[in-house]
Amino acid sequence: MAFPAYVIESYDQVQERENAIALLKLLTLSEKDKTEGRLLSREQLLDGI
C-alpha cells in the first residue's frame, strides 16, 4: 500500500498538533523534575513571583 507523498493540514490542525507536542514536552520535563526532587512548595513558588 502506497502512502501519499504530501499531507495537507489546515493552519488550525498544525497549531493543535504543535500545542499538543509542547504540552507533552512540558509533562516530560515536570516528571523528570519530580523524579529528581526539584520541587517547590506553593509558598516558595508564590514568594518567587
Coordinates of C-alpha atoms in Angstrom, one line a residue:
M1 CA 0.0 0.0 0.0
A2 CA 1.5 3.3 -1.1
F3 CA 1.1 6.4 1.1
P4 CA 0.7 9.9 -0.4
A5 CA 3.9 11.9 -0.8
Y6 CA 2.3 15.0 0.8
V7 CA -0.2 15.6 3.6
I8 CA -2.1 18.8 3.6
E9 CA -3.1 20.2 7.0
S10 CA -5.0 23.3 7.9
Y11 CA -3.4 26.0 9.9
D12 CA -5.6 25.1 12.9
Q13 CA -4.6 21.5 12.6
V14 CA -0.9 22.4 12.6
Q15 CA -1.4 24.7 15.6
E16 CA -3.3 22.0 17.5
R17 CA -0.5 19.4 16.8
E18 CA 2.2 21.9 17.9
N19 CA 0.4 22.7 21.1
A20 CA 0.0 19.0 21.9
I21 CA 3.7 18.4 21.3
A22 CA 4.6 21.3 23.6
L23 CA 2.3 20.0 26.3
L24 CA 3.9 16.6 26.1
K25 CA 7.4 18.1 26.4
L26 CA 6.3 20.1 29.5
L27 CA 4.8 17.0 31.0
T28 CA 8.1 15.1 30.4
L29 CA 10.1 17.9 32.0
S30 CA 7.9 18.1 35.0
E31 CA 8.0 14.3 35.5
K32 CA 11.8 14.5 35.3
D33 CA 11.9 17.3 37.9
K34 CA 9.7 15.4 40.2
T35 CA 11.8 12.3 39.9
E36 CA 15.0 14.3 40.7
G37 CA 13.4 16.0 43.7
R38 CA 13.4 19.5 42.1
L39 CA 10.1 20.6 43.6
L40 CA 8.8 23.9 45.1
S41 CA 6.1 24.3 47.6
R42 CA 3.2 26.7 46.9
E43 CA 4.7 29.2 49.3
Q44 CA 8.2 29.0 47.6
L45 CA 6.6 29.5 44.2
L46 CA 4.5 32.5 45.3
D47 CA 7.4 34.1 47.1
G48 CA 9.4 33.9 43.9
I49 CA 6.9 36.0 41.9

